[in-house]
Short mmCIF file of C-alpha atoms in Angstrom, two decimals:
data_model
loop_
_atom_site.label_atom_id
_atom_site.label_comp_id
_atom_site.label_asym_id
_atom_site.label_seq_id
_atom_site.Cartn_x
_atom_site.Cartn_y
_atom_site.Cartn_z
CA MET A 260 0.00 0.00 0.00
CA GLN A 261 1.39 3.38 -0.93
CA GLY A 262 2.92 5.34 1.90
CA PRO A 263 1.17 8.38 3.34
CA LEU A 264 1.44 11.93 2.22
CA CYS A 265 3.99 14.24 3.81
CA LEU A 266 2.68 17.75 4.40
CA TRP A 267 4.56 20.78 5.57
CA LEU A 268 3.12 21.66 8.94
CA LEU A 269 2.89 25.41 8.46
CA LEU A 270 -0.52 25.62 6.81
CA LEU A 271 -2.34 28.89 6.25
CA LEU A 272 -6.00 29.31 7.12
CA PHE A 273 -7.09 32.81 6.15
CA TYR A 274 -10.32 34.31 7.42
CA GLY A 275 -12.11 36.62 5.03
CA SER A 276 -15.58 38.02 5.32
CA SER A 277 -18.33 37.87 2.76
CA PHE A 278 -18.67 40.97 0.60
CA ALA A 279 -21.79 41.95 2.51
CA SER A 280 -19.98 42.17 5.85
CA PRO A 281 -17.33 44.59 7.13
CA TYR A 282 -13.87 43.06 7.48
CA ASP A 283 -10.73 44.54 8.99
CA GLY A 284 -8.39 41.53 8.90
CA PRO A 285 -5.40 40.92 6.62
CA LEU A 286 -5.87 41.42 2.89
CA TYR A 287 -6.03 38.32 0.75
CA ASP A 288 -2.63 37.15 -0.50
CA SER A 289 -2.94 36.01 -4.14
CA SER A 290 0.53 34.42 -4.18
CA ALA A 291 0.71 30.99 -5.82
CA TYR A 292 3.43 28.59 -6.98
CA THR A 293 3.17 26.08 -9.82
CA LYS A 294 6.68 24.62 -9.87
CA CYS A 295 7.66 21.77 -7.58
CA LYS A 296 10.40 23.07 -5.26
CA ARG A 297 13.24 21.41 -3.41
CA ARG A 298 12.26 23.42 -0.34
CA PRO A 299 8.87 24.95 0.40
CA GLU A 300 8.47 28.70 0.48
CA GLU A 301 7.64 30.49 3.70
CA PRO A 302 3.94 30.04 4.57
CA LEU A 303 1.59 32.87 3.70
CA TYR A 304 0.73 35.23 6.55
CA GLY A 305 3.56 33.73 8.63
CA GLY A 306 1.72 30.43 8.95
CA GLY A 307 -1.66 31.82 9.84
CA VAL A 308 -3.78 30.33 12.60
CA LEU A 309 -2.42 26.80 12.15
CA LYS A 310 1.21 27.76 12.65
CA ASP A 311 1.59 25.67 15.79
CA GLU A 312 -0.92 22.94 15.03
CA ALA A 313 0.32 19.35 14.97
CA LEU A 314 -0.46 17.23 11.95
CA ASN A 315 -2.52 14.18 12.85
CA PHE A 316 -3.33 11.04 10.93
CA GLN A 317 -7.06 11.10 11.50
CA PRO A 318 -9.40 8.13 10.94
CA ILE A 319 -11.82 8.92 8.10
CA VAL A 320 -14.83 6.62 7.66
CA ASP A 321 -15.86 6.56 4.00
CA ASP A 322 -19.34 5.89 2.65
CA SER A 323 -18.72 2.13 2.54
CA GLY A 324 -17.89 2.03 6.25
CA SER A 325 -14.17 1.50 5.74
CA THR A 326 -11.76 3.46 7.90
CA VAL A 327 -8.67 5.01 6.33
CA TYR A 328 -6.14 7.35 7.86
CA TRP A 329 -5.26 10.63 6.18
CA PRO A 330 -3.05 13.51 7.28
CA ALA A 331 -5.47 16.05 8.66
CA PHE A 332 -5.88 19.26 10.63
CA VAL A 333 -8.60 19.76 13.23
CA LEU A 334 -10.32 23.13 12.79
CA GLN A 335 -12.43 24.66 15.50
CA SER A 336 -15.23 27.24 15.39
CA LEU A 337 -15.80 27.72 11.67
CA THR A 338 -18.50 30.30 11.03
CA GLN A 339 -21.24 30.28 8.42
CA GLY A 340 -20.94 33.18 5.97
CA THR A 341 -17.15 33.49 6.36
CA LEU A 342 -14.90 32.89 3.36
CA TYR A 343 -11.93 30.68 4.23
CA SER A 344 -8.78 30.25 2.16
CA PHE A 345 -5.91 27.89 2.91
CA SER A 346 -2.63 26.72 1.43
CA SER A 347 -0.15 23.98 2.16
CA TRP A 348 3.06 22.51 0.79
CA VAL A 349 2.65 18.85 -0.11
CA GLN A 350 5.05 16.01 -0.86
CA ILE A 351 4.27 12.33 -1.43
CA ASN A 352 6.04 9.07 -0.69
CA GLY A 353 5.80 5.84 -2.64
CA ALA A 354 4.93 7.17 -6.11
CA SER A 355 6.42 9.56 -8.65
CA SER A 356 3.34 11.80 -8.61
CA ALA A 357 -0.28 11.86 -7.50
CA LEU A 358 -3.24 14.20 -7.53
CA VAL A 359 -3.89 15.36 -3.95
CA ARG A 360 -7.33 16.67 -3.04
CA ALA A 361 -8.28 18.64 0.05
CA THR A 362 -11.59 17.73 1.70
CA LEU A 363 -13.42 19.35 4.62
CA VAL A 364 -15.67 17.34 6.95
CA THR A 365 -17.91 19.23 9.41
CA GLU A 366 -20.56 17.97 11.80
CA HIS A 367 -23.17 18.68 9.13
CA THR A 368 -21.71 17.90 5.72
CA THR A 369 -18.65 16.96 3.66
CA TYR A 370 -17.07 19.34 1.11
CA ASN A 371 -15.37 16.83 -1.16
CA CYS A 372 -13.07 19.07 -3.16
CA ILE A 373 -11.87 22.41 -1.82
CA GLY A 374 -8.43 22.40 -3.43
CA THR A 375 -6.15 20.19 -5.54
CA VAL A 376 -2.52 19.85 -6.62
CA VAL A 377 -0.48 17.28 -8.54
CA ALA A 378 2.25 16.47 -6.00
CA LYS A 379 5.57 14.88 -6.92
CA HIS A 380 7.98 12.63 -5.10
CA GLY A 381 11.13 14.34 -3.90
CA CYS A 382 9.96 17.96 -4.05
CA TRP A 383 7.27 20.18 -2.60
CA SER A 384 4.09 21.23 -4.42
CA PHE A 385 1.82 24.14 -3.50
CA LEU A 386 -1.84 23.41 -2.81
CA LYS A 387 -4.19 26.36 -2.51
CA GLY A 388 -7.93 26.32 -2.03
CA GLY A 389 -10.86 27.67 -0.10
CA PHE A 390 -14.37 27.09 1.13
CA GLU A 391 -17.50 28.62 2.63
CA ILE A 392 -19.60 26.46 4.93
CA THR A 393 -23.40 26.47 4.92
CA SER A 394 -23.69 25.93 8.70
CA SER A 395 -21.37 26.96 11.52
CA SER A 396 -19.22 24.12 12.85
CA ASN A 397 -17.58 23.70 16.25
CA LEU A 398 -15.24 20.95 15.09
CA SER A 399 -14.16 20.26 11.50
CA LEU A 400 -11.53 18.16 9.82
CA LEU A 401 -9.42 19.36 6.89
CA TYR A 402 -7.69 16.39 5.26
CA PHE A 403 -5.70 15.63 2.15
CA GLN A 404 -6.28 12.69 -0.15
CA GLU A 405 -4.77 11.49 -3.42
CA ARG A 406 -6.86 11.42 -6.61
CA LYS A 407 -6.88 7.68 -6.69
CA ARG A 408 -9.59 5.35 -5.53
CA ALA A 409 -9.08 3.06 -2.56
CA VAL A 410 -9.42 -0.66 -3.33
CA THR A 411 -9.75 -3.59 -0.92
CA ILE A 412 -9.54 -7.11 -2.35
CA HIS A 413 -10.99 -9.87 -0.17
CA VAL A 414 -9.75 -13.44 -0.71
CA SER A 415 -11.61 -16.49 0.64
CA ASP A 416 -11.98 -20.20 0.01
CA GLU A 417 -15.11 -21.94 -1.29
CA GLN A 418 -16.58 -22.02 2.22
CA GLY A 419 -16.14 -18.28 2.61
CA GLU A 420 -13.23 -18.56 5.06
CA ARG A 421 -10.78 -15.66 4.85
CA LEU A 422 -7.34 -16.61 3.55
CA GLN A 423 -4.40 -14.90 5.19
CA GLY A 424 -1.11 -14.89 3.29
CA ALA A 425 -2.58 -15.33 -0.18
CA GLY A 426 -0.29 -13.85 -2.81
CA LEU A 427 -1.71 -11.05 -4.94
CA MET A 428 -0.57 -9.34 -8.12
CA VAL A 429 -2.75 -6.53 -9.48
CA LYS A 430 -2.09 -4.86 -12.83
CA GLN A 431 -3.88 -1.95 -14.49
CA VAL A 432 -4.73 -2.96 -18.06
CA SER A 433 -6.52 0.18 -19.25
CA LYS A 434 -7.13 3.75 -18.14
CA ASP A 435 -10.48 5.40 -17.56
CA PHE A 436 -9.27 8.97 -18.16
CA PRO A 437 -9.40 9.80 -21.90
CA PHE A 438 -6.04 11.16 -23.05
CA GLY A 439 -5.35 11.40 -26.75
CA SER A 440 -4.34 13.42 -29.76
CA ALA A 441 -5.48 14.61 -33.13
CA ILE A 442 -4.67 12.33 -36.06
CA ALA A 443 -4.70 13.00 -39.78
CA LYS A 444 -4.91 10.85 -42.89
CA THR A 445 -1.13 10.51 -42.63
CA ILE A 446 -1.72 7.71 -40.11
CA LEU A 447 -3.38 5.52 -42.75
CA GLY A 448 -1.07 2.76 -43.97
CA ASN A 449 1.68 4.07 -41.69
CA GLU A 450 2.25 1.15 -39.32
CA PRO A 451 5.02 2.82 -37.25
CA TYR A 452 2.75 5.84 -36.67
CA GLN A 453 -0.19 3.60 -35.78
CA ASN A 454 1.86 1.52 -33.33
CA TRP A 455 3.31 4.64 -31.71
CA PHE A 456 -0.18 6.13 -31.30
CA VAL A 457 -1.89 3.00 -29.96
CA GLU A 458 0.85 2.41 -27.38
CA ARG A 459 0.08 5.78 -25.80
CA PHE A 460 -3.43 7.04 -26.38
CA ASN A 461 -6.99 5.86 -25.73
CA ALA A 462 -8.71 8.76 -27.51
CA ALA A 463 -8.44 10.53 -30.85
CA VAL A 464 -9.92 13.35 -32.90
CA PHE A 465 -9.64 13.83 -36.66
CA GLU A 466 -7.73 16.98 -37.45
CA ASN A 467 -9.53 18.03 -40.66
CA GLU A 468 -11.04 14.95 -42.24
CA LEU A 469 -14.62 15.43 -40.95
CA LYS A 470 -14.82 19.14 -41.69
CA TRP A 471 -17.26 20.22 -44.36
CA TYR A 472 -14.59 21.34 -46.80
CA ALA A 473 -13.05 17.84 -46.58
CA THR A 474 -16.19 15.72 -46.93
CA GLU A 475 -18.01 17.86 -49.54
CA PRO A 476 -15.47 19.97 -51.43
CA LYS A 477 -18.04 20.53 -54.20
CA PRO A 478 -21.83 20.64 -53.84
CA ARG A 479 -23.47 17.20 -53.61
CA GLN A 480 -20.10 15.45 -54.11
CA LEU A 481 -19.85 13.73 -50.73
CA ASN A 482 -16.70 11.75 -50.01
CA TYR A 483 -16.25 10.08 -46.62
CA THR A 484 -13.60 7.59 -47.80
CA ILE A 485 -10.71 8.99 -45.75
CA ALA A 486 -12.82 9.50 -42.64
CA ASP A 487 -14.16 5.94 -42.94
CA GLN A 488 -10.63 4.53 -43.13
CA MET A 489 -9.52 6.53 -40.11
CA LEU A 490 -12.58 5.33 -38.21
CA GLU A 491 -11.70 1.72 -39.04
CA PHE A 492 -8.30 2.26 -37.43
CA ILE A 493 -9.98 3.76 -34.37
CA ARG A 494 -12.42 0.87 -34.03
CA ALA A 495 -9.76 -1.80 -34.55
CA ASN A 496 -7.76 -0.44 -31.62
CA GLN A 497 -10.67 0.25 -29.23
CA ILE A 498 -10.01 3.99 -29.18
CA ILE A 499 -12.77 6.53 -28.55
CA ALA A 500 -13.07 9.49 -30.91
CA ARG A 501 -14.47 13.02 -30.81
CA GLY A 502 -16.41 14.34 -33.80
CA HIS A 503 -14.80 17.58 -35.03
CA ASN A 504 -16.70 19.42 -36.43
CA ILE A 505 -20.15 19.78 -37.97
CA PHE A 506 -19.89 23.50 -38.75
CA TRP A 507 -17.05 25.97 -38.42
CA GLU A 508 -18.23 29.52 -37.94
CA ASP A 509 -15.06 31.04 -39.40
CA PRO A 510 -15.94 31.83 -43.06
CA LYS A 511 -12.30 31.24 -44.02
CA TYR A 512 -12.80 27.53 -43.32
CA THR A 513 -16.28 27.31 -44.78
CA PRO A 514 -16.29 25.78 -48.30
CA GLU A 515 -16.20 28.48 -50.96
CA TRP A 516 -19.24 27.06 -52.71
CA VAL A 517 -21.18 27.33 -49.42
CA ARG A 518 -20.24 30.98 -48.99
CA ASN A 519 -21.61 31.75 -52.42
CA LEU A 520 -25.08 30.27 -51.84
CA THR A 521 -28.22 32.36 -51.46
CA ASP A 522 -29.82 32.33 -48.01
CA SER A 523 -32.44 29.78 -49.00
CA GLU A 524 -29.83 27.59 -50.69
CA LEU A 525 -27.62 27.85 -47.60
CA GLN A 526 -30.48 26.72 -45.35
CA SER A 527 -30.98 23.66 -47.52
CA ALA A 528 -27.25 22.94 -47.61
CA VAL A 529 -26.77 23.07 -43.83
CA SER A 530 -29.74 20.76 -43.30
CA SER A 531 -28.26 18.29 -45.78
CA ARG A 532 -24.85 18.55 -44.09
CA ILE A 533 -26.21 17.64 -40.65
CA GLN A 534 -28.44 14.86 -41.97
CA SER A 535 -25.67 13.33 -44.07
CA LEU A 536 -22.90 13.49 -41.48
CA MET A 537 -24.94 12.50 -38.44
CA SER A 538 -26.85 9.66 -40.05
CA LYS A 539 -23.68 8.14 -41.47
CA TYR A 540 -21.77 8.29 -38.18
CA LYS A 541 -24.57 7.84 -35.66
CA GLU A 542 -23.23 6.47 -32.36
CA GLU A 543 -19.64 6.37 -33.71
CA PHE A 544 -18.30 9.53 -32.04
CA ILE A 545 -18.63 10.27 -28.33
CA HIS A 546 -18.77 14.05 -28.93
CA TRP A 547 -19.59 16.52 -31.65
CA ASP A 548 -18.26 20.07 -31.84
CA VAL A 549 -21.44 21.43 -33.36
CA SER A 550 -20.70 25.04 -34.25
CA ASN A 551 -16.97 25.51 -33.83
CA GLU A 552 -15.59 28.80 -32.47
CA MET A 553 -18.96 30.55 -32.32
CA LEU A 554 -17.62 33.08 -29.80
CA HIS A 555 -15.23 34.49 -32.41
CA PHE A 556 -17.18 34.08 -35.64
CA GLY A 557 -20.83 34.04 -36.70
CA PHE A 558 -21.07 33.19 -40.40
CA TYR A 559 -24.23 31.09 -40.14
CA GLU A 560 -26.18 33.30 -37.77
CA GLN A 561 -25.33 36.35 -39.88
CA ARG A 562 -26.72 34.58 -42.95
CA LEU A 563 -29.55 32.50 -41.46
CA GLY A 564 -30.62 34.53 -38.45
CA PRO A 565 -30.03 34.38 -34.69
CA ASN A 566 -31.70 30.98 -34.28
CA ALA A 567 -29.36 29.17 -36.68
CA THR A 568 -27.16 27.77 -33.91
CA LEU A 569 -30.22 26.59 -31.98
CA HIS A 570 -31.31 24.69 -35.07
CA PHE A 571 -27.86 23.09 -35.47
CA PHE A 572 -27.82 21.76 -31.92
CA GLU A 573 -31.44 20.62 -31.99
CA THR A 574 -30.97 18.72 -35.24
CA ALA A 575 -27.67 17.18 -34.13
CA HIS A 576 -29.25 15.94 -30.91
CA GLU A 577 -32.21 14.45 -32.76
CA SER A 578 -29.83 12.73 -35.18
CA ASP A 579 -27.56 11.23 -32.51
CA PRO A 580 -29.11 11.49 -29.03
CA LEU A 581 -26.25 9.60 -27.36
CA ALA A 582 -23.49 11.95 -28.50
CA THR A 583 -22.41 14.77 -26.17
CA LEU A 584 -22.73 18.10 -27.96
CA PHE A 585 -19.97 20.62 -27.28
CA MET A 586 -19.20 24.26 -27.58
CA ASN A 587 -15.55 24.54 -28.56
CA ASP A 588 -13.46 27.71 -28.70
CA PHE A 589 -10.01 29.18 -28.29
CA ASN A 590 -8.60 31.83 -25.94
CA VAL A 591 -11.05 30.90 -23.21
CA VAL A 592 -8.55 29.18 -20.95
CA GLU A 593 -5.35 30.46 -22.56
CA THR A 594 -5.81 34.15 -21.72
CA CYS A 595 -8.30 36.71 -20.45
CA SER A 596 -7.21 39.42 -22.92
CA ASP A 597 -9.40 38.19 -25.80
CA GLU A 598 -12.64 40.13 -25.32
CA SER A 599 -14.52 37.77 -27.66
CA SER A 600 -13.99 34.70 -25.50
CA THR A 601 -13.83 35.60 -21.83
CA VAL A 602 -15.04 32.91 -19.46
CA ASP A 603 -18.16 34.95 -18.76
CA ASP A 604 -18.91 35.26 -22.48
CA TYR A 605 -18.60 31.49 -22.78
CA ILE A 606 -20.96 30.88 -19.87
CA ALA A 607 -23.44 33.49 -21.09
CA ARG A 608 -23.53 31.92 -24.57
CA MET A 609 -24.12 28.46 -23.12
CA ARG A 610 -26.93 29.73 -20.92
CA GLU A 611 -28.50 31.55 -23.84
CA LEU A 612 -28.53 28.38 -25.92
CA LYS A 613 -29.86 26.26 -23.06
CA GLU A 614 -32.68 28.75 -22.49
CA GLY A 615 -33.49 28.32 -26.16
CA GLY A 616 -33.96 24.60 -25.59
CA VAL A 617 -30.58 23.38 -26.82
CA SER A 618 -29.32 20.02 -25.58
CA MET A 619 -25.68 20.98 -25.11
CA ASP A 620 -23.72 19.00 -22.62
CA GLY A 621 -20.01 19.70 -22.99
CA ILE A 622 -17.47 22.49 -22.55
CA GLY A 623 -14.60 22.37 -25.06
CA LEU A 624 -11.49 24.44 -24.38
CA GLU A 625 -9.00 24.37 -27.26
CA GLY A 626 -5.90 25.34 -25.32
CA HIS A 627 -3.48 26.76 -27.92
CA PHE A 628 -0.98 28.24 -25.46
CA THR A 629 2.11 30.38 -25.83
CA ILE A 630 3.18 31.09 -22.25
CA PRO A 631 0.60 29.48 -19.95
CA ASN A 632 -0.77 31.35 -16.95
CA LEU A 633 -1.59 28.32 -14.79
CA PRO A 634 -3.34 30.09 -11.90
CA LEU A 635 -5.55 31.86 -14.46
CA MET A 636 -6.20 28.56 -16.23
CA ARG A 637 -7.26 27.01 -12.93
CA ALA A 638 -9.51 29.92 -12.04
CA ILE A 639 -11.26 29.84 -15.43
CA ILE A 640 -11.92 26.11 -15.21
CA ASP A 641 -13.25 26.68 -11.68
CA LYS A 642 -15.79 29.15 -13.06
CA LEU A 643 -16.76 26.92 -15.96
CA SER A 644 -17.22 23.97 -13.62
CA THR A 645 -20.14 25.80 -12.00
CA MET A 646 -22.12 24.85 -15.11
CA GLY A 647 -22.02 21.23 -13.95
CA LEU A 648 -21.00 19.96 -17.41
CA PRO A 649 -18.04 17.82 -18.51
CA ILE A 650 -15.02 19.93 -19.44
CA TRP A 651 -12.49 18.75 -22.02
CA LEU A 652 -9.22 20.31 -23.11
CA THR A 653 -9.71 19.61 -26.80
CA GLU A 654 -6.70 20.91 -28.78
CA ILE A 655 -3.72 21.33 -26.46
CA ASP A 656 -0.44 22.53 -27.91
CA ILE A 657 2.29 25.09 -27.29
CA SER A 658 3.22 27.76 -29.84
CA SER A 659 5.97 27.00 -32.35
CA THR A 660 7.38 30.47 -31.65
CA LEU A 661 9.09 28.81 -28.66
CA ASP A 662 11.98 26.37 -28.84
CA LYS A 663 11.25 22.65 -28.43
CA GLU A 664 12.60 22.42 -24.88
CA THR A 665 10.44 25.32 -23.75
CA GLN A 666 7.42 23.81 -25.51
CA ALA A 667 7.94 20.62 -23.50
CA ILE A 668 8.20 22.46 -20.18
CA TYR A 669 5.00 24.42 -20.77
CA LEU A 670 3.18 21.38 -22.16
CA GLU A 671 3.89 19.39 -19.03
CA GLU A 672 2.66 22.23 -16.83
CA VAL A 673 -0.59 22.58 -18.80
CA LEU A 674 -1.24 18.83 -18.82
CA ARG A 675 -0.63 18.53 -15.09
CA GLU A 676 -2.97 21.42 -14.42
CA GLY A 677 -5.68 19.90 -16.59
CA PHE A 678 -5.35 16.38 -15.22
CA SER A 679 -5.37 17.65 -11.63
CA HIS A 680 -8.65 19.53 -11.97
CA PRO A 681 -11.60 17.37 -10.85
CA SER A 682 -13.91 18.90 -13.47
CA VAL A 683 -11.70 18.05 -16.46
CA ASN A 684 -12.95 14.79 -17.97
CA GLY A 685 -10.49 14.38 -20.84
CA ILE A 686 -7.51 15.89 -22.64
CA MET A 687 -6.71 15.93 -26.35
CA LEU A 688 -3.43 17.13 -27.87
CA TRP A 689 -3.35 18.88 -31.24
CA THR A 690 -0.28 17.08 -32.58
CA ALA A 691 -1.28 15.27 -35.77
CA LEU A 692 1.94 14.44 -37.63
CA HIS A 693 2.54 15.45 -41.25
CA PRO A 694 5.68 15.12 -43.41
CA ASN A 695 6.27 18.85 -42.97
CA GLY A 696 5.60 18.79 -39.20
CA CYS A 697 2.57 19.58 -37.07
CA TYR A 698 0.19 22.50 -36.60
CA GLN A 699 2.30 24.05 -33.83
CA MET A 700 3.97 21.28 -31.84
CA CYS A 701 5.09 17.74 -32.67
CA LEU A 702 5.72 14.96 -30.19
CA THR A 703 8.12 13.08 -32.47
CA ASP A 704 10.17 13.50 -35.62
CA ASN A 705 9.17 11.73 -38.83
CA ASN A 706 10.93 8.56 -37.65
CA PHE A 707 8.92 8.55 -34.40
CA ARG A 708 11.83 9.45 -32.22
CA ASN A 709 10.56 11.52 -29.33
CA LEU A 710 11.06 15.26 -29.30
CA PRO A 711 11.16 16.93 -25.86
CA ALA A 712 7.36 17.32 -25.90
CA GLY A 713 7.01 13.60 -26.58
CA ASP A 714 9.27 12.80 -23.63
CA ALA A 715 7.07 14.99 -21.42
CA VAL A 716 3.94 13.15 -22.54
CA ASP A 717 5.51 9.72 -22.02
CA LYS A 718 6.63 10.69 -18.54
CA LEU A 719 3.11 11.78 -17.57
CA LEU A 720 1.50 8.70 -19.09
CA LYS A 721 3.72 6.55 -16.90
CA GLU A 722 2.95 8.61 -13.81
CA TRP A 723 -0.79 8.49 -14.41
CA GLN A 724 -0.94 4.70 -14.43
CA THR A 725 -0.99 2.47 -11.37
CA GLY A 726 2.15 0.39 -11.07
CA VAL A 727 1.95 -3.37 -10.58
CA GLU A 728 0.81 -4.10 -7.02
CA VAL A 729 2.32 -7.19 -5.40
CA GLY A 730 1.58 -8.29 -1.84
CA GLN A 731 -0.19 -10.68 0.50
CA THR A 732 -3.55 -10.67 2.23
CA ASP A 733 -3.59 -9.73 5.92
CA GLU A 734 -5.22 -11.54 8.84
CA HIS A 735 -8.62 -10.46 7.50
CA GLY A 736 -7.92 -12.01 4.10
CA ALA A 737 -7.71 -8.55 2.56
CA TYR A 738 -5.24 -6.47 0.58
CA SER A 739 -5.66 -2.72 0.00
CA PHE A 740 -4.09 -0.21 -2.36
CA TYR A 741 -4.90 3.03 -4.21
CA GLY A 742 -5.29 3.00 -7.97
CA PHE A 743 -6.00 5.34 -10.85
CA LEU A 744 -9.36 4.82 -12.55
CA GLY A 745 -9.55 2.09 -15.15
CA GLU A 746 -9.64 -1.67 -15.67
CA TYR A 747 -7.56 -4.07 -13.56
CA GLU A 748 -6.52 -7.70 -13.64
CA ALA A 749 -5.90 -9.49 -10.35
CA THR A 750 -4.06 -12.81 -9.90
CA VAL A 751 -4.31 -14.64 -6.56
CA THR A 752 -2.23 -17.64 -5.48
CA TYR A 753 -2.66 -19.71 -2.32
CA GLY A 754 -0.82 -22.99 -2.02
CA LYS A 755 -1.34 -24.79 -5.33
CA LYS A 756 -4.43 -22.81 -6.26
CA THR A 757 -4.49 -19.81 -8.60
CA ALA A 758 -7.37 -17.58 -9.63
CA LYS A 759 -7.59 -14.63 -12.01
CA SER A 760 -10.25 -11.98 -12.12
CA THR A 761 -10.88 -8.47 -13.41
CA PHE A 762 -12.51 -5.40 -11.91
CA SER A 763 -13.13 -1.76 -12.77
CA LEU A 764 -12.33 1.41 -10.89
CA CYS A 765 -14.71 4.22 -11.78
CA ARG A 766 -14.99 7.64 -10.17
CA SER A 767 -16.28 7.49 -6.60
CA ASP A 768 -15.27 8.55 -3.10
CA GLU A 769 -16.15 5.10 -1.76
CA THR A 770 -13.62 2.32 -1.30
CA LYS A 771 -13.96 -0.32 -4.01
CA HIS A 772 -14.46 -3.76 -2.42
CA PHE A 773 -13.79 -6.80 -4.62
CA ASN A 774 -14.05 -10.49 -3.72
CA ILE A 775 -12.00 -13.35 -5.15
CA GLN A 776 -12.70 -16.94 -4.22
CA LEU A 777 -10.21 -19.82 -4.49
#
């Protein structure tokens, strides 16, 4: 079982009032750190109210009734209506990295996620968060937990007797978190490219091959041959795929023949486009970017009226009710200087469409970064998560204006930030390989030798997978560990008997209990 977390004992708890109440305490300190440090910085506010508190390993009873011990602080006299902020330096033992989540338990309720950080072995990571409680609490517990799920495997014989000392080997065979990249037609017939891709990724998106200009370059001359072949590769390797895109609002990427249609002809053409694309690929793609980059461009609404986008989403949902329909745009999470795509503009547009009856269920953030502002990125995702919808980073890359080593450094930071956020459900890179390179950033050269960005991705893929667990059952016939979400294979040996079984770890705060009988 992985060793416990180590936390620096000087933890800040900052009291701030609500905006409606007068407050004469210290001003909020917006300091934050995103790099893992050999030594932690001095605590904010000189250590705050917990400067002299001892760290305890407190028993936490989860929803299944199991008791686990987490490093925790006991907080007294928390007041309803007060805004609390906290920070801590975190280091882990027993793994190269792990997502650590802060949770608050009061007498009345549990606040499951009030701060997160991806912590690394051998250096200190900065966790910062906050909370506001709905009822005052005399005694509360602030504790820190990795973003893995607890598993307990119970081993017994045919009579149900617990078997102590049974040997166990548990191996993760697939990951639940979708992490992938764009691919292009260049992957077809290219076995080295295909092998390289399948070894790493469980998700894909077609770079251009589903766009209108690719599937219908001339009116009524539909050609899905390339897309079909790419989909065959996806199916053969049990990879999920996003549908990108039905319409692109930028007129520059709208087929020329479409731009030249009359309004009535355009209405007929868009209806045919949706019907053709969605009927052909019904239930094939998990997502569809319906009206791409609508915050920046508005070709179809300018031509067809303000309800055009509503019609697109309604028709797409009717055509493929099981697909998740996404808004997808750039400069939402990358910056706040683009006035067309602020986080509030994004949220307002989503609400407007939902009020119009649109079935839209996903938030797509492209993520074409130059120099990432990670605290800003985190804050924007925090705001978007209030919509209660799945959030995907859909087109992550780092600008080619930077050298390859710098690209790799920034890419790793962005990916860690995305993976660590509990509201991010998947990450896609925008790194489809062409003979002349990639859109902005490649992971390999043309011979599939890793570039620095590829090394960064491989390192994270290794960190985000549970290592092989080997051990023996205890006196209760049980063995416990913490694992990333996904599918597992367990092998049990006891004397001359051997049994194999599989189980799944899906998202939950409860301990997963699994029984194997010999």
